[in-house]
mmCIF file with all atom_site columns, C-alpha atoms in Angstrom:
data_model
loop_
_atom_site.group_PDB
_atom_site.id
_atom_site.type_symbol
_atom_site.label_atom_id
_atom_site.label_alt_id
_atom_site.label_comp_id
_atom_site.label_asym_id
_atom_site.label_entity_id
_atom_site.label_seq_id
_atom_site.pdbx_PDB_ins_code
_atom_site.Cartn_x
_atom_site.Cartn_y
_atom_site.Cartn_z
_atom_site.occupancy
_atom_site.B_iso_or_equiv
_atom_site.pdbx_formal_charge
_atom_site.auth_seq_id
_atom_site.auth_comp_id
_atom_site.auth_asym_id
_atom_site.auth_atom_id
_atom_site.pdbx_PDB_model_num
ATOM 1  C CA . GLY A 1 1  ? 190.724 213.477 158.034 1.00 50.00 ? 1  GLY A CA 1
ATOM 2  C CA . VAL A 1 2  ? 188.752 215.430 155.522 1.00 53.00 ? 2  VAL A CA 1
ATOM 3  C CA . LEU A 1 3  ? 187.392 212.580 153.378 1.00 56.00 ? 3  LEU A CA 1
ATOM 4  C CA . PRO A 1 4  ? 184.808 210.212 154.858 1.00 63.00 ? 4  PRO A CA 1
ATOM 5  C CA . HIS A 1 5  ? 186.218 207.199 152.967 1.00 63.00 ? 5  HIS A CA 1
ATOM 6  C CA . MET A 1 6  ? 189.843 208.068 153.947 1.00 65.00 ? 6  MET A CA 1
ATOM 7  C CA . GLU A 1 7  ? 189.893 209.061 157.593 1.00 67.00 ? 7  GLU A CA 1
ATOM 8  C CA . ASP A 1 8  ? 193.647 209.619 157.667 1.00 70.00 ? 8  ASP A CA 1
ATOM 9  C CA . TYR A 1 9  ? 193.699 211.916 154.622 1.00 71.00 ? 9  TYR A CA 1
ATOM 10 C CA . GLY A 1 10 ? 194.863 215.471 155.189 1.00 74.00 ? 10 GLY A CA 1
ATOM 11 C CA . LEU A 1 11 ? 195.412 217.308 158.443 1.00 77.00 ? 11 LEU A CA 1
ATOM 12 C CA . PRO A 1 12 ? 193.329 217.641 161.596 1.00 73.00 ? 12 PRO A CA 1
ATOM 13 C CA . ASP A 1 13 ? 191.029 220.634 162.050 1.00 73.00 ? 13 ASP A CA 1
ATOM 14 C CA . VAL A 1 14 ? 193.035 223.859 162.390 1.00 72.00 ? 14 VAL A CA 1
ATOM 15 C CA . ALA A 1 15 ? 190.733 225.071 165.194 1.00 69.00 ? 15 ALA A CA 1
ATOM 16 C CA . GLY A 1 16 ? 192.259 222.552 167.577 1.00 71.00 ? 16 GLY A CA 1
ATOM 17 C CA . LEU A 1 17 ? 195.713 223.844 166.752 1.00 74.00 ? 17 LEU A CA 1
ATOM 18 C CA . PHE A 1 18 ? 194.921 227.387 167.799 1.00 75.00 ? 18 PHE A CA 1
ATOM 19 C CA . GLN A 1 19 ? 193.140 226.339 170.996 1.00 77.00 ? 19 GLN A CA 1
ATOM 20 C CA . GLY A 1 20 ? 196.273 224.536 172.184 1.00 76.00 ? 20 GLY A CA 1
ATOM 21 C CA . LEU A 1 21 ? 198.918 227.152 171.326 1.00 76.00 ? 21 LEU A CA 1
ATOM 22 C CA . PRO A 1 22 ? 201.745 227.469 172.033 1.00 74.00 ? 22 PRO A CA 1
ATOM 23 C CA . HIS A 1 23 ? 201.950 223.854 173.232 1.00 78.00 ? 23 HIS A CA 1
ATOM 24 C CA . SER A 1 24 ? 200.291 222.377 170.138 1.00 81.00 ? 24 SER A CA 1
ATOM 25 C CA . LEU A 1 25 ? 202.762 223.887 167.667 1.00 86.00 ? 25 LEU A CA 1
ATOM 26 C CA . ASN A 1 26 ? 205.318 221.061 167.745 1.00 89.00 ? 26 ASN A CA 1
ATOM 27 C CA . GLU A 1 27 ? 202.552 218.469 167.347 1.00 87.00 ? 27 GLU A CA 1
ATOM 28 C CA . TRP A 1 28 ? 201.218 220.427 164.357 1.00 87.00 ? 28 TRP A CA 1
ATOM 29 C CA . VAL A 1 29 ? 204.645 220.395 162.702 1.00 92.00 ? 29 VAL A CA 1
ATOM 30 C CA . MET A 1 30 ? 204.757 216.613 163.166 1.00 92.00 ? 30 MET A CA 1
ATOM 31 C CA . GLN A 1 31 ? 201.247 216.235 161.699 1.00 90.00 ? 31 GLN A CA 1
ATOM 32 C CA . VAL A 1 32 ? 202.251 218.239 158.623 1.00 92.00 ? 32 VAL A CA 1
ATOM 33 C CA . ARG A 1 33 ? 205.410 216.158 158.254 1.00 95.00 ? 33 ARG A CA 1
ATOM 34 C CA . ARG A 1 34 ? 203.479 212.877 158.460 1.00 92.00 ? 34 ARG A CA 1
ATOM 35 C CA . ALA A 1 35 ? 200.906 214.075 155.901 1.00 91.00 ? 35 ALA A CA 1
ATOM 36 C CA . ILE A 1 36 ? 203.601 215.189 153.455 1.00 93.00 ? 36 ILE A CA 1
ATOM 37 C CA . LEU A 1 37 ? 205.524 211.938 153.707 1.00 94.00 ? 37 LEU A CA 1
ATOM 38 C CA . ARG A 1 38 ? 202.394 209.830 153.414 1.00 92.00 ? 38 ARG A CA 1
ATOM 39 C CA . PHE A 1 39 ? 200.810 211.596 150.432 1.00 91.00 ? 39 PHE A CA 1
ATOM 40 C CA . GLU A 1 40 ? 203.782 213.000 148.517 1.00 93.00 ? 40 GLU A CA 1
ATOM 41 C CA . PRO A 1 41 ? 206.029 210.121 147.415 1.00 93.00 ? 41 PRO A CA 1
ATOM 42 C CA . ARG A 1 42 ? 208.417 212.395 145.477 1.00 95.00 ? 42 ARG A CA 1
ATOM 43 C CA . ILE A 1 43 ? 209.779 213.877 148.714 1.00 95.00 ? 43 ILE A CA 1
ATOM 44 C CA . LEU A 1 44 ? 212.660 212.037 150.363 1.00 95.00 ? 44 LEU A CA 1
ATOM 45 C CA . PRO A 1 45 ? 212.066 211.533 154.118 1.00 95.00 ? 45 PRO A CA 1
ATOM 46 C CA . HIS A 1 46 ? 215.634 212.463 155.098 1.00 95.00 ? 46 HIS A CA 1
ATOM 47 C CA . GLY A 1 47 ? 215.404 215.621 152.966 1.00 94.00 ? 47 GLY A CA 1
ATOM 48 C CA . LEU A 1 48 ? 212.273 217.054 154.625 1.00 97.00 ? 48 LEU A CA 1
ATOM 49 C CA . GLN A 1 49 ? 212.607 219.883 157.138 1.00 97.00 ? 49 GLN A CA 1
ATOM 50 C CA . ILE A 1 50 ? 209.727 221.889 158.567 1.00 97.00 ? 50 ILE A CA 1
ATOM 51 C CA . GLN A 1 51 ? 210.222 224.941 160.731 1.00 94.00 ? 51 GLN A CA 1
ATOM 52 C CA . ALA A 1 52 ? 207.529 226.917 162.529 1.00 91.00 ? 52 ALA A CA 1
ATOM 53 C CA . GLU A 1 53 ? 208.037 230.659 162.459 1.00 82.00 ? 53 GLU A CA 1
ATOM 54 C CA . PRO A 1 54 ? 207.366 232.621 165.636 1.00 66.00 ? 54 PRO A CA 1
ATOM 55 C CA . PHE A 1 55 ? 203.954 234.156 166.233 1.00 69.00 ? 55 PHE A CA 1
ATOM 56 C CA . ASP A 1 56 ? 202.900 236.732 168.807 1.00 69.00 ? 56 ASP A CA 1
ATOM 57 C CA . ALA A 1 57 ? 200.296 235.152 171.081 1.00 65.00 ? 57 ALA A CA 1
ATOM 58 C CA . ARG A 1 58 ? 200.189 238.332 173.201 1.00 70.00 ? 58 ARG A CA 1
ATOM 59 C CA . LYS A 1 59 ? 198.682 240.152 170.227 1.00 73.00 ? 59 LYS A CA 1
ATOM 60 C CA . GLY A 1 60 ? 196.154 237.369 169.734 1.00 68.00 ? 60 GLY A CA 1
ATOM 61 C CA . GLU A 1 61 ? 197.686 236.440 166.397 1.00 70.00 ? 61 GLU A CA 1
ATOM 62 C CA . GLN A 1 62 ? 195.692 233.638 164.823 1.00 78.00 ? 62 GLN A CA 1
ATOM 63 C CA . ARG A 1 63 ? 198.221 232.643 162.191 1.00 83.00 ? 63 ARG A CA 1
ATOM 64 C CA . ILE A 1 64 ? 200.845 229.913 162.060 1.00 86.00 ? 64 ILE A CA 1
ATOM 65 C CA . ARG A 1 65 ? 203.633 230.079 159.473 1.00 90.00 ? 65 ARG A CA 1
ATOM 66 C CA . LEU A 1 66 ? 205.639 227.044 158.430 1.00 93.00 ? 66 LEU A CA 1
ATOM 67 C CA . THR A 1 67 ? 208.621 226.864 156.127 1.00 95.00 ? 67 THR A CA 1
ATOM 68 C CA . VAL A 1 68 ? 208.906 223.517 154.369 1.00 96.00 ? 68 VAL A CA 1
ATOM 69 C CA . GLN A 1 69 ? 212.189 222.558 152.737 1.00 96.00 ? 69 GLN A CA 1
ATOM 70 C CA . ALA A 1 70 ? 212.396 219.279 150.876 1.00 96.00 ? 70 ALA A CA 1
ATOM 71 C CA . THR A 1 71 ? 214.593 217.270 148.554 1.00 95.00 ? 71 THR A CA 1
ATOM 72 C CA . LEU A 1 72 ? 212.730 215.543 145.755 1.00 94.00 ? 72 LEU A CA 1
ATOM 73 C CA . ALA A 1 73 ? 213.583 212.077 144.466 1.00 92.00 ? 73 ALA A CA 1
ATOM 74 C CA . GLY A 1 74 ? 215.177 213.597 141.356 1.00 92.00 ? 74 GLY A CA 1
ATOM 75 C CA . GLY A 1 75 ? 217.545 215.689 143.491 1.00 93.00 ? 75 GLY A CA 1
ATOM 76 C CA . GLU A 1 76 ? 215.702 219.027 143.151 1.00 93.00 ? 76 GLU A CA 1
ATOM 77 C CA . SER A 1 77 ? 215.199 221.221 146.208 1.00 93.00 ? 77 SER A CA 1
ATOM 78 C CA . LEU A 1 78 ? 211.826 222.678 147.063 1.00 93.00 ? 78 LEU A CA 1
ATOM 79 C CA . ARG A 1 79 ? 210.962 225.413 149.550 1.00 95.00 ? 79 ARG A CA 1
ATOM 80 C CA . LEU A 1 80 ? 207.392 226.272 150.469 1.00 94.00 ? 80 LEU A CA 1
ATOM 81 C CA . ALA A 1 81 ? 205.718 228.668 152.848 1.00 93.00 ? 81 ALA A CA 1
ATOM 82 C CA . ALA A 1 82 ? 202.460 227.527 154.451 1.00 92.00 ? 82 ALA A CA 1
ATOM 83 C CA . VAL A 1 83 ? 200.266 229.867 156.463 1.00 90.00 ? 83 VAL A CA 1
ATOM 84 C CA . PHE A 1 84 ? 197.412 228.477 158.563 1.00 86.00 ? 84 PHE A CA 1
ATOM 85 C CA . ASP A 1 85 ? 194.855 231.105 159.590 1.00 83.00 ? 85 ASP A CA 1
ATOM 86 C CA . GLY A 1 86 ? 192.561 230.870 162.596 1.00 79.00 ? 86 GLY A CA 1
ATOM 87 C CA . ASP A 1 87 ? 189.513 230.878 160.308 1.00 81.00 ? 87 ASP A CA 1
ATOM 88 C CA . GLY A 1 88 ? 190.659 227.594 158.731 1.00 80.00 ? 88 GLY A CA 1
ATOM 89 C CA . ALA A 1 89 ? 192.189 229.033 155.566 1.00 84.00 ? 89 ALA A CA 1
ATOM 90 C CA . VAL A 1 90 ? 195.538 227.658 154.402 1.00 87.00 ? 90 VAL A CA 1
ATOM 91 C CA . HIS A 1 91 ? 197.829 229.510 152.004 1.00 90.00 ? 91 HIS A CA 1
ATOM 92 C CA . VAL A 1 92 ? 200.778 227.748 150.370 1.00 92.00 ? 92 VAL A CA 1
ATOM 93 C CA . SER A 1 93 ? 203.346 229.475 148.180 1.00 93.00 ? 93 SER A CA 1
ATOM 94 C CA . ARG A 1 94 ? 206.586 228.375 146.604 1.00 90.00 ? 94 ARG A CA 1
ATOM 95 C CA . ARG A 1 95 ? 209.642 230.137 147.956 1.00 74.00 ? 95 ARG A CA 1
ATOM 96 C CA . GLY A 1 96 ? 212.044 228.717 145.420 1.00 51.00 ? 96 GLY A CA 1
ATOM 97 C CA . LEU A 1 97 ? 212.934 225.631 143.421 1.00 49.00 ? 97 LEU A CA 1
ATOM 98 C CA . SER A 1 98 ? 216.452 224.780 142.406 1.00 48.00 ? 98 SER A CA 1
ATOM 99 C CA . ALA A 1 99 ? 218.275 221.853 140.874 1.00 45.00 ? 99 ALA A CA 1
#
């Protein structure tokens, strides 16, 4: 975790993800799913889908892209793009919200 008083808060260090690619990708998707469900109560568990987009390891690409689709408790749909860079940066953007 990222907070000393909450060891299970957040996600593990991104560096470990890149060291284990491509085998660590499925585990990373599961870690993201667990974190979302634990810390975002508005998202319905059965309405959460996370898909990893392909990366080119042959080119030494140090970037993982995830598409997160979720159904919120109020019935709204949410779609996010999350990009994890090898330097530890994370970029999240909304891809669309609809009722």
